[in-house]
mmCIF file of C-alpha atoms in Angstrom:
data_model
loop_
_atom_site.group_PDB
_atom_site.id
_atom_site.type_symbol
_atom_site.label_atom_id
_atom_site.label_comp_id
_atom_site.label_asym_id
_atom_site.label_seq_id
_atom_site.Cartn_x
_atom_site.Cartn_y
_atom_site.Cartn_z
ATOM 1 C CA MET Q 781 -4.619 23.075 11.310
ATOM 2 C CA ILE Q 782 -2.704 20.112 12.742
ATOM 3 C CA ALA Q 783 -3.759 16.472 12.786
ATOM 4 C CA ILE Q 784 -2.238 13.280 14.135
ATOM 5 C CA GLY Q 785 -2.827 10.102 12.159
ATOM 6 C CA LEU Q 786 -2.726 6.459 13.262
ATOM 7 C CA GLU Q 787 -2.306 3.678 10.692
ATOM 8 C CA GLY Q 788 -2.260 -0.029 11.504
ATOM 9 C CA SER Q 789 -4.293 -1.951 8.937
ATOM 10 C CA ALA Q 790 -1.606 -4.627 8.478
ATOM 11 C CA ASN Q 791 1.830 -5.312 9.980
ATOM 12 C CA LYS Q 792 3.060 -1.713 9.940
ATOM 13 C CA LEU Q 793 2.104 0.707 12.688
ATOM 14 C CA GLY Q 794 2.511 4.347 11.746
ATOM 15 C CA VAL Q 795 1.921 7.629 13.540
ATOM 16 C CA GLY Q 796 2.192 10.918 11.666
ATOM 17 C CA VAL Q 797 1.660 14.591 12.411
ATOM 18 C CA ILE Q 798 0.800 17.019 9.614
ATOM 19 C CA ARG Q 799 0.028 20.727 9.343
ATOM 20 C CA HIS Q 800 -2.167 22.344 6.687
ATOM 21 C CA PRO Q 801 -1.395 26.069 6.324
ATOM 22 C CA PRO Q 802 -4.454 28.278 6.990
ATOM 23 C CA LYS Q 803 -4.233 30.016 3.600
ATOM 24 C CA GLY Q 804 -3.570 26.950 1.518
ATOM 25 C CA GLY Q 805 -0.263 25.782 0.115
ATOM 26 C CA SER Q 806 1.623 22.547 0.544
ATOM 27 C CA ALA Q 807 1.066 20.422 3.616
ATOM 28 C CA GLN Q 808 3.903 20.348 6.138
ATOM 29 C CA ILE Q 809 5.009 16.933 7.357
ATOM 30 C CA LEU Q 810 5.992 17.380 10.980
ATOM 31 C CA ALA Q 811 6.548 13.719 11.904
ATOM 32 C CA ASN Q 812 6.213 10.366 10.175
ATOM 33 C CA ILE Q 813 7.203 7.445 12.410
ATOM 34 C CA ARG Q 814 6.682 3.765 11.686
ATOM 35 C CA HIS Q 815 7.373 0.426 13.350
ATOM 36 C CA THR Q 816 6.955 -2.931 11.586
ATOM 37 C CA PHE Q 817 6.009 -6.312 12.969
ATOM 38 C CA VAL Q 818 8.383 -8.769 11.274
ATOM 39 C CA SER Q 819 7.468 -12.454 11.302
ATOM 40 C CA PRO Q 820 10.022 -15.294 10.912
ATOM 41 C CA PRO Q 821 11.124 -16.363 7.398
ATOM 42 C CA GLY Q 822 8.612 -18.606 5.695
ATOM 43 C CA GLU Q 823 5.718 -17.290 7.786
ATOM 44 C CA GLY Q 824 3.130 -14.583 7.353
ATOM 45 C CA PHE Q 825 1.966 -12.256 10.098
ATOM 46 C CA LEU Q 826 -0.987 -13.500 12.137
ATOM 47 C CA PRO Q 827 -3.709 -10.971 13.056
ATOM 48 C CA LYS Q 828 -3.465 -11.636 16.803
ATOM 49 C CA ASP Q 829 0.329 -11.187 16.848
ATOM 50 C CA THR Q 830 0.141 -8.059 14.709
ATOM 51 C CA ALA Q 831 -2.567 -6.564 16.925
ATOM 52 C CA LYS Q 832 -0.466 -7.224 20.026
ATOM 53 C CA HIS Q 833 2.475 -5.477 18.345
ATOM 54 C CA HIS Q 834 0.335 -2.426 17.611
ATOM 55 C CA ARG Q 835 -1.002 -2.209 21.161
ATOM 56 C CA THR Q 836 2.539 -2.462 22.506
ATOM 57 C CA TRP Q 837 3.999 0.278 20.336
ATOM 58 C CA VAL Q 838 1.215 2.794 19.656
ATOM 59 C CA ILE Q 839 1.655 5.011 22.749
ATOM 60 C CA ARG Q 840 5.413 5.080 22.335
ATOM 61 C CA LEU Q 841 5.116 6.114 18.688
ATOM 62 C CA ALA Q 842 2.493 8.764 19.477
ATOM 63 C CA LYS Q 843 4.800 10.365 22.050
ATOM 64 C CA GLU Q 844 7.757 10.209 19.667
ATOM 65 C CA ALA Q 845 5.698 11.787 16.877
ATOM 66 C CA LEU Q 846 4.567 14.715 19.038
ATOM 67 C CA ASN Q 847 8.121 15.278 20.265
ATOM 68 C CA GLU Q 848 9.554 15.151 16.741
ATOM 69 C CA ALA Q 849 6.830 17.497 15.471
ATOM 70 C CA ARG Q 850 7.458 19.863 18.387
ATOM 71 C CA VAL Q 851 3.759 20.307 19.019
ATOM 72 C CA SER Q 852 1.664 19.809 22.134
ATOM 73 C CA VAL Q 853 -1.671 18.083 22.518
ATOM 74 C CA ASP Q 854 -3.340 21.517 22.626
ATOM 75 C CA ASP Q 855 -2.040 22.210 19.090
ATOM 76 C CA VAL Q 856 -3.738 19.136 17.615
ATOM 77 C CA HIS Q 857 -7.161 19.739 16.043
ATOM 78 C CA CYS Q 858 -8.224 16.137 15.352
ATOM 79 C CA ILE Q 859 -7.170 12.510 15.655
ATOM 80 C CA CYS Q 860 -7.359 10.527 12.421
ATOM 81 C CA TYR Q 861 -7.292 6.752 12.294
ATOM 82 C CA THR Q 862 -7.621 4.000 9.701
ATOM 83 C CA LYS Q 863 -11.233 2.844 9.637
ATOM 84 C CA GLY Q 864 -10.536 0.216 6.959
ATOM 85 C CA PRO Q 865 -9.989 -1.792 4.898
ATOM 86 C CA GLY Q 866 -7.440 -4.114 6.466
ATOM 87 C CA MET Q 867 -6.966 -6.962 8.921
ATOM 88 C CA GLY Q 868 -9.602 -7.014 11.644
ATOM 89 C CA ALA Q 869 -7.524 -7.383 14.801
ATOM 90 C CA PRO Q 870 -4.857 -4.773 13.927
ATOM 91 C CA LEU Q 871 -7.582 -2.327 12.834
ATOM 92 C CA GLN Q 872 -9.351 -2.800 16.156
ATOM 93 C CA SER Q 873 -6.156 -2.069 18.073
ATOM 94 C CA VAL Q 874 -5.665 1.214 16.229
ATOM 95 C CA ALA Q 875 -9.334 2.251 16.504
ATOM 96 C CA LEU Q 876 -9.245 1.543 20.250
ATOM 97 C CA SER Q 877 -6.078 3.618 20.609
ATOM 98 C CA ALA Q 878 -7.620 6.503 18.661
ATOM 99 C CA ARG Q 879 -10.726 6.464 20.875
ATOM 100 C CA MET Q 880 -8.560 6.444 23.977
ATOM 101 C CA LEU Q 881 -6.584 9.473 22.794
ATOM 102 C CA SER Q 882 -9.785 11.241 21.782
ATOM 103 C CA LEU Q 883 -11.184 10.872 25.304
ATOM 104 C CA LEU Q 884 -7.905 11.739 27.024
ATOM 105 C CA TRP Q 885 -7.202 14.793 24.892
ATOM 106 C CA ASP Q 886 -10.813 15.848 24.210
ATOM 107 C CA LYS Q 887 -10.244 15.867 20.441
ATOM 108 C CA ARG Q 888 -12.576 14.935 17.579
ATOM 109 C CA LEU Q 889 -12.066 11.702 15.654
ATOM 110 C CA VAL Q 890 -11.889 11.258 11.880
ATOM 111 C CA GLY Q 891 -12.147 7.748 10.404
ATOM 112 C CA VAL Q 892 -10.157 7.460 7.177
ATOM 113 C CA ASN Q 893 -10.330 5.063 4.267
ATOM 114 C CA HIS Q 894 -6.883 3.489 3.940
ATOM 115 C CA CYS Q 895 -6.929 3.558 0.127
ATOM 116 C CA VAL Q 896 -7.975 7.215 -0.021
ATOM 117 C CA GLY Q 897 -5.118 7.997 2.367
ATOM 118 C CA HIS Q 898 -2.624 6.479 -0.060
ATOM 119 C CA ILE Q 899 -4.082 8.410 -3.000
ATOM 120 C CA GLU Q 900 -4.221 11.801 -1.309
ATOM 121 C CA MET Q 901 -0.705 11.463 0.103
ATOM 122 C CA GLY Q 902 0.585 10.482 -3.321
ATOM 123 C CA ARG Q 903 -1.093 13.480 -4.924
ATOM 124 C CA GLU Q 904 0.280 15.818 -2.261
ATOM 125 C CA ILE Q 905 3.869 14.583 -2.483
ATOM 126 C CA THR Q 906 4.141 14.252 -6.277
ATOM 127 C CA GLY Q 907 1.946 17.128 -7.382
ATOM 128 C CA ALA Q 908 -0.019 14.911 -9.767
ATOM 129 C CA GLN Q 909 -3.204 16.759 -10.713
ATOM 130 C CA ASN Q 910 -5.791 14.270 -11.973
ATOM 131 C CA PRO Q 911 -3.981 11.005 -12.653
ATOM 132 C CA VAL Q 912 -5.102 7.454 -13.190
ATOM 133 C CA VAL Q 913 -4.109 5.780 -9.920
ATOM 134 C CA LEU Q 914 -2.608 2.316 -9.671
ATOM 135 C CA TYR Q 915 -3.017 1.233 -6.073
ATOM 136 C CA VAL Q 916 -0.942 -1.879 -5.407
ATOM 137 C CA SER Q 917 -0.253 -3.347 -1.972
ATOM 138 C CA GLY Q 918 -0.395 -6.550 0.027
ATOM 139 C CA GLY Q 919 -4.156 -6.299 0.410
ATOM 140 C CA ASN Q 920 -5.345 -4.266 -2.572
ATOM 141 C CA THR Q 921 -4.909 -4.036 -6.330
ATOM 142 C CA GLN Q 922 -7.025 -1.343 -7.990
ATOM 143 C CA VAL Q 923 -6.945 0.949 -11.016
ATOM 144 C CA ILE Q 924 -8.728 4.153 -10.047
ATOM 145 C CA ALA Q 925 -9.751 7.458 -11.614
ATOM 146 C CA TYR Q 926 -11.520 10.440 -10.036
ATOM 147 C CA ALA Q 927 -14.951 11.616 -11.152
ATOM 148 C CA SER Q 928 -17.778 13.525 -9.440
ATOM 149 C CA GLN Q 929 -16.313 13.486 -5.925
ATOM 150 C CA ARG Q 930 -15.577 9.757 -5.929
ATOM 151 C CA TYR Q 931 -12.510 7.688 -6.660
ATOM 152 C CA ARG Q 932 -13.989 5.297 -9.222
ATOM 153 C CA ILE Q 933 -12.573 1.786 -9.484
ATOM 154 C CA PHE Q 934 -12.005 0.833 -13.119
ATOM 155 C CA GLY Q 935 -10.332 -2.500 -12.482
ATOM 156 C CA GLU Q 936 -9.106 -4.638 -9.600
ATOM 157 C CA ALA Q 937 -7.824 -8.050 -8.568
ATOM 158 C CA LEU Q 938 -10.461 -10.754 -8.710
ATOM 159 C CA ASP Q 939 -8.795 -12.892 -6.045
ATOM 160 C CA ILE Q 940 -5.571 -12.067 -4.178
ATOM 161 C CA ALA Q 941 -3.744 -8.743 -4.353
ATOM 162 C CA VAL Q 942 -0.467 -8.485 -6.269
ATOM 163 C CA GLY Q 943 1.455 -7.742 -3.070
ATOM 164 C CA ASN Q 944 -0.021 -10.816 -1.432
ATOM 165 C CA CYS Q 945 1.056 -12.879 -4.452
ATOM 166 C CA LEU Q 946 4.660 -11.682 -4.104
ATOM 167 C CA ASP Q 947 4.677 -12.065 -0.310
ATOM 168 C CA ARG Q 948 3.330 -15.596 -0.450
ATOM 169 C CA PHE Q 949 5.949 -16.622 -2.986
ATOM 170 C CA ALA Q 950 8.594 -15.205 -0.656
ATOM 171 C CA ARG Q 951 7.274 -17.607 1.982
ATOM 172 C CA THR Q 952 7.513 -20.459 -0.531
ATOM 173 C CA LEU Q 953 11.205 -19.654 -1.025
ATOM 174 C CA ASN Q 954 11.656 -19.114 2.732
ATOM 175 C CA ILE Q 955 12.926 -15.588 2.083
ATOM 176 C CA SER Q 956 13.372 -13.194 5.005
ATOM 177 C CA ASN Q 957 10.484 -10.849 5.860
ATOM 178 C CA ASP Q 958 12.959 -8.145 6.902
ATOM 179 C CA PRO Q 959 12.585 -5.390 5.783
ATOM 180 C CA ALA Q 960 9.739 -6.759 3.622
ATOM 181 C CA PRO Q 961 9.250 -9.957 1.602
ATOM 182 C CA GLY Q 962 8.307 -8.045 -1.546
ATOM 183 C CA PHE Q 963 11.470 -5.971 -1.314
ATOM 184 C CA ASN Q 964 13.608 -9.094 -1.035
ATOM 185 C CA ILE Q 965 11.812 -10.641 -4.028
ATOM 186 C CA GLU Q 966 12.652 -7.469 -5.972
ATOM 187 C CA GLN Q 967 16.350 -7.715 -5.131
ATOM 188 C CA MET Q 968 16.479 -11.366 -6.213
ATOM 189 C CA ALA Q 969 14.608 -10.565 -9.422
ATOM 190 C CA LYS Q 970 17.331 -8.073 -10.383
ATOM 191 C CA ARG Q 971 19.716 -11.043 -10.675
ATOM 192 C CA GLY Q 972 17.327 -13.156 -12.750
ATOM 193 C CA LYS Q 973 18.015 -13.793 -16.452
ATOM 194 C CA HIS Q 974 15.463 -16.284 -17.767
ATOM 195 C CA LEU Q 975 11.815 -15.371 -18.346
ATOM 196 C CA LEU Q 976 9.681 -18.447 -17.751
ATOM 197 C CA ASP Q 977 6.222 -18.960 -19.229
ATOM 198 C CA LEU Q 978 3.605 -18.206 -16.543
ATOM 199 C CA PRO Q 979 -0.184 -17.712 -16.670
ATOM 200 C CA TYR Q 980 -1.174 -14.218 -17.763
ATOM 201 C CA THR Q 981 -4.724 -13.549 -16.603
ATOM 202 C CA VAL Q 982 -6.319 -10.244 -17.545
ATOM 203 C CA LYS Q 983 -10.100 -10.212 -17.827
ATOM 204 C CA GLY Q 984 -11.207 -6.884 -19.224
ATOM 205 C CA MET Q 985 -10.029 -4.376 -16.621
ATOM 206 C CA ASP Q 986 -9.490 -6.983 -13.898
ATOM 207 C CA CYS Q 987 -6.580 -9.264 -13.001
ATOM 208 C CA SER Q 988 -6.219 -12.647 -11.349
ATOM 209 C CA PHE Q 989 -3.057 -13.646 -9.492
ATOM 210 C CA SER Q 990 -3.943 -16.940 -7.812
ATOM 211 C CA GLY Q 991 -3.208 -19.038 -10.895
ATOM 212 C CA ILE Q 992 0.228 -17.546 -11.460
ATOM 213 C CA LEU Q 993 1.054 -18.071 -7.773
ATOM 214 C CA ALA Q 994 0.027 -21.733 -7.944
ATOM 215 C CA THR Q 995 2.169 -22.226 -11.057
ATOM 216 C CA ILE Q 996 5.262 -20.495 -9.684
ATOM 217 C CA ASP Q 997 4.915 -22.516 -6.457
ATOM 218 C CA LEU Q 998 5.004 -25.729 -8.542
ATOM 219 C CA LEU Q 999 8.093 -24.506 -10.388
ATOM 220 C CA ALA Q 1000 9.779 -23.703 -7.072
ATOM 221 C CA ALA Q 1001 9.014 -27.231 -5.856
ATOM 222 C CA LYS Q 1002 10.461 -28.631 -9.087
ATOM 223 C CA LEU Q 1003 13.593 -26.550 -8.614
ATOM 224 C CA GLU Q 1004 13.935 -27.829 -5.053
ATOM 225 C CA LYS Q 1005 13.750 -31.475 -6.193
ATOM 226 C CA GLU Q 1006 16.297 -31.171 -9.019
ATOM 227 C CA SER Q 1007 19.552 -31.940 -7.202
ATOM 228 C CA ILE Q 1008 21.689 -31.466 -10.346
ATOM 229 C CA GLY Q 1009 19.884 -28.328 -11.394
ATOM 230 C CA TRP Q 1010 16.855 -27.651 -13.572
ATOM 231 C CA ARG Q 1011 17.890 -26.505 -17.057
ATOM 232 C CA ASP Q 1012 15.971 -24.453 -19.578
ATOM 233 C CA GLU Q 1013 14.773 -26.680 -22.421
ATOM 234 C CA ILE Q 1014 15.954 -24.235 -25.089
ATOM 235 C CA THR Q 1015 19.083 -22.535 -23.723
ATOM 236 C CA LYS Q 1016 20.132 -25.468 -21.504
ATOM 237 C CA GLU Q 1017 21.130 -22.972 -18.831
ATOM 238 C CA VAL Q 1018 20.386 -23.646 -15.181
ATOM 239 C CA ILE Q 1019 17.186 -22.072 -13.802
ATOM 240 C CA THR Q 1020 17.636 -20.375 -10.429
ATOM 241 C CA ARG Q 1021 15.470 -18.993 -7.650
ATOM 242 C CA GLU Q 1022 16.338 -15.555 -8.984
ATOM 243 C CA ASP Q 1023 14.877 -16.522 -12.369
ATOM 244 C CA LEU Q 1024 11.620 -17.483 -10.679
ATOM 245 C CA CYS Q 1025 11.427 -14.110 -8.916
ATOM 246 C CA PHE Q 1026 12.268 -12.311 -12.159
ATOM 247 C CA SER Q 1027 9.603 -14.198 -14.120
ATOM 248 C CA LEU Q 1028 6.930 -13.614 -11.491
ATOM 249 C CA GLN Q 1029 7.612 -9.880 -11.319
ATOM 250 C CA GLU Q 1030 7.759 -9.375 -15.075
ATOM 251 C CA THR Q 1031 4.474 -11.193 -15.639
ATOM 252 C CA VAL Q 1032 2.364 -9.627 -12.904
ATOM 253 C CA PHE Q 1033 3.697 -6.149 -13.608
ATOM 254 C CA ALA Q 1034 2.928 -6.518 -17.324
ATOM 255 C CA MET Q 1035 -0.659 -7.306 -16.358
ATOM 256 C CA LEU Q 1036 -0.838 -4.166 -14.221
ATOM 257 C CA VAL Q 1037 0.624 -2.002 -16.975
ATOM 258 C CA GLU Q 1038 -1.946 -3.316 -19.450
ATOM 259 C CA ILE Q 1039 -5.013 -2.476 -17.381
ATOM 260 C CA THR Q 1040 -3.561 0.899 -16.343
ATOM 261 C CA GLU Q 1041 -2.966 1.869 -19.964
ATOM 262 C CA ARG Q 1042 -6.519 0.883 -20.824
ATOM 263 C CA ALA Q 1043 -7.831 3.126 -18.041
ATOM 264 C CA MET Q 1044 -5.667 6.020 -19.259
ATOM 265 C CA ALA Q 1045 -7.126 5.656 -22.732
ATOM 266 C CA HIS Q 1046 -10.665 5.522 -21.361
ATOM 267 C CA VAL Q 1047 -10.477 8.692 -19.255
ATOM 268 C CA GLY Q 1048 -8.037 10.545 -21.508
ATOM 269 C CA SER Q 1049 -5.410 11.026 -18.824
ATOM 270 C CA GLY Q 1050 -1.690 11.433 -19.423
ATOM 271 C CA GLN Q 1051 -0.659 10.856 -15.814
ATOM 272 C CA VAL Q 1052 -0.231 7.704 -13.739
ATOM 273 C CA LEU Q 1053 0.187 7.804 -9.972
ATOM 274 C CA ILE Q 1054 1.458 4.595 -8.342
ATOM 275 C CA VAL Q 1055 0.634 4.241 -4.653
ATOM 276 C CA GLY Q 1056 0.761 1.435 -2.087
ATOM 277 C CA GLY Q 1057 3.623 -0.692 -0.803
ATOM 278 C CA VAL Q 1058 4.295 -2.432 -4.132
ATOM 279 C CA GLY Q 1059 4.557 1.030 -5.698
ATOM 280 C CA CYS Q 1060 8.099 1.237 -4.244
ATOM 281 C CA ASN Q 1061 9.220 -1.439 -6.698
ATOM 282 C CA GLU Q 1062 11.667 0.149 -9.135
ATOM 283 C CA ARG Q 1063 10.911 -2.344 -11.904
ATOM 284 C CA LEU Q 1064 7.182 -1.587 -11.745
ATOM 285 C CA GLN Q 1065 7.931 2.130 -11.951
ATOM 286 C CA GLN Q 1066 10.250 1.510 -14.917
ATOM 287 C CA MET Q 1067 7.720 -0.584 -16.832
ATOM 288 C CA MET Q 1068 4.940 1.908 -16.148
ATOM 289 C CA GLY Q 1069 7.232 4.737 -17.259
ATOM 290 C CA MET Q 1070 7.938 3.024 -20.570
ATOM 291 C CA MET Q 1071 4.228 2.687 -21.237
ATOM 292 C CA ALA Q 1072 3.442 6.265 -20.219
ATOM 293 C CA ASN Q 1073 6.313 7.709 -22.266
ATOM 294 C CA GLY Q 1074 4.998 5.878 -25.310
ATOM 295 C CA ARG Q 1075 1.701 7.697 -24.840
ATOM 296 C CA GLY Q 1076 3.370 11.066 -24.206
ATOM 297 C CA GLY Q 1077 2.464 10.854 -20.524
ATOM 298 C CA SER Q 1078 4.280 10.686 -17.210
ATOM 299 C CA VAL Q 1079 4.468 8.542 -14.080
ATOM 300 C CA PHE Q 1080 4.406 9.767 -10.502
ATOM 301 C CA ALA Q 1081 5.527 7.679 -7.529
ATOM 302 C CA THR Q 1082 6.905 8.201 -4.039
ATOM 303 C CA ASP Q 1083 9.632 6.497 -2.039
ATOM 304 C CA GLU Q 1084 9.192 4.047 0.826
ATOM 305 C CA ARG Q 1085 8.391 6.828 3.332
ATOM 306 C CA PHE Q 1086 5.010 7.353 1.688
ATOM 307 C CA CYS Q 1087 4.397 4.251 -0.470
ATOM 308 C CA ILE Q 1088 4.552 1.867 2.461
ATOM 309 C CA ASP Q 1089 1.705 2.191 4.997
ATOM 310 C CA ASN Q 1090 2.276 5.217 7.208
ATOM 311 C CA GLY Q 1091 0.503 7.456 9.658
ATOM 312 C CA ILE Q 1092 1.082 10.699 7.774
ATOM 313 C CA MET Q 1093 -1.194 9.654 4.896
ATOM 314 C CA ILE Q 1094 -4.022 9.013 7.380
ATOM 315 C CA ALA Q 1095 -3.410 12.377 9.054
ATOM 316 C CA HIS Q 1096 -3.413 14.148 5.667
ATOM 317 C CA ALA Q 1097 -6.583 12.546 4.274
ATOM 318 C CA GLY Q 1098 -8.303 12.908 7.634
ATOM 319 C CA LEU Q 1099 -7.468 16.580 7.890
ATOM 320 C CA LEU Q 1100 -8.743 17.181 4.350
ATOM 321 C CA ALA Q 1101 -12.068 15.671 5.419
ATOM 322 C CA TYR Q 1102 -12.086 17.482 8.772
ATOM 323 C CA ARG Q 1103 -11.688 20.839 7.041
ATOM 324 C CA THR Q 1104 -14.941 20.158 5.147
ATOM 325 C CA GLY Q 1105 -16.758 19.560 8.451
ATOM 326 C CA PHE Q 1106 -16.545 15.771 8.551
ATOM 327 C CA VAL Q 1107 -16.026 14.096 11.930
ATOM 328 C CA THR Q 1108 -16.561 10.584 13.273
ATOM 329 C CA GLU Q 1109 -18.578 10.490 16.457
ATOM 330 C CA LEU Q 1110 -17.210 8.342 19.275
ATOM 331 C CA GLU Q 1111 -20.090 5.871 19.037
ATOM 332 C CA ASP Q 1112 -19.427 5.506 15.308
ATOM 333 C CA SER Q 1113 -15.649 5.114 15.582
ATOM 334 C CA THR Q 1114 -15.659 1.505 14.472
ATOM 335 C CA CYS Q 1115 -13.455 -0.246 11.919
ATOM 336 C CA THR Q 1116 -14.232 -2.567 9.037
ATOM 337 C CA GLN Q 1117 -12.249 -5.019 6.948
ATOM 338 C CA ARG Q 1118 -14.313 -4.091 3.881
ATOM 339 C CA PHE Q 1119 -14.340 -0.395 3.006
ATOM 340 C CA ARG Q 1120 -14.176 0.231 -0.714
ATOM 341 C CA THR Q 1121 -12.402 3.232 -2.171
ATOM 342 C CA ASP Q 1122 -15.492 4.395 -4.069
ATOM 343 C CA GLU Q 1123 -17.629 4.515 -0.912
ATOM 344 C CA VAL Q 1124 -15.965 7.733 0.271
ATOM 345 C CA LEU Q 1125 -17.380 11.131 -0.691
ATOM 346 C CA ILE Q 1126 -14.402 13.308 -1.640
ATOM 347 C CA LYS Q 1127 -15.842 16.662 -0.608
ATOM 348 C CA TRP Q 1128 -12.495 18.457 -0.714
ATOM 349 C CA ARG Q 1129 -12.224 18.036 -4.513
ATOM 350 C CA GLU Q 1130 -14.463 19.575 -7.140
#
């Protein structure tokens, strides 16, 4: 079976084509194309501008994906699209495009939960069997484990997502959004040396990132005002923008490692799967690996082709559902900004 997937829940528009062999085996990625809406430095991406970007590019990417996959419309069994969660206007653009293709091609629709798409693509690529999942992105922060055909949420962010925290601090520093603000924060953090004291807010299995963002914003303003340089009170060395990025990363990632380890202990798992855009961060993978190795476990993660929002993950999760008989009728092919991971019945797993 072959499916085409459309993803556009935020500023990245992705179209992917995937094949599932009839007798089982690994999925075959036939095409995975993505185009990103990049806003100016110091600015976020507005829903209306992002939606316009998606409407402009979606047909072009769909044609490119079919050409790269070397398949025709007749070969496609279903059209999968991101139903939610995400930003309203971009989601609507993608849902509208999926409905249009469904009517033009006479193909069934499959609405896909964005978070489940990340998880299933991560499992497929890495081979992780039954891991604790850390899902970290610009819009979501969740610690998840599978049980009884649901992805159960053990812990999550109480306010803003960790990716949103990093992205917003990039705007504070007026860092470029190309290729991504979080990536540029990561590169600056690699040059940081001084770990500053920042709020560390873990409440049971949940995290809070708004307080640490407010504090680091104040420190950035202090750094901007100090014309002769702001010096550490103990070492007397100059504090830099890189030190701020380093301190922010180290603190928020330590919080994520803590709640993930607690979930591993609770469910008795020795595997961690990191998915979502922030999952590309090498320092997060390193810190999680140190924790897992200490427990005799292992960490699984993918590169930017599959961590960052993409169409192939929607095609894969959608095709898994389609093979169980699930379809989304045209009149039900809506989208929603709120669509929790644990709302989806995972019929393709025991």
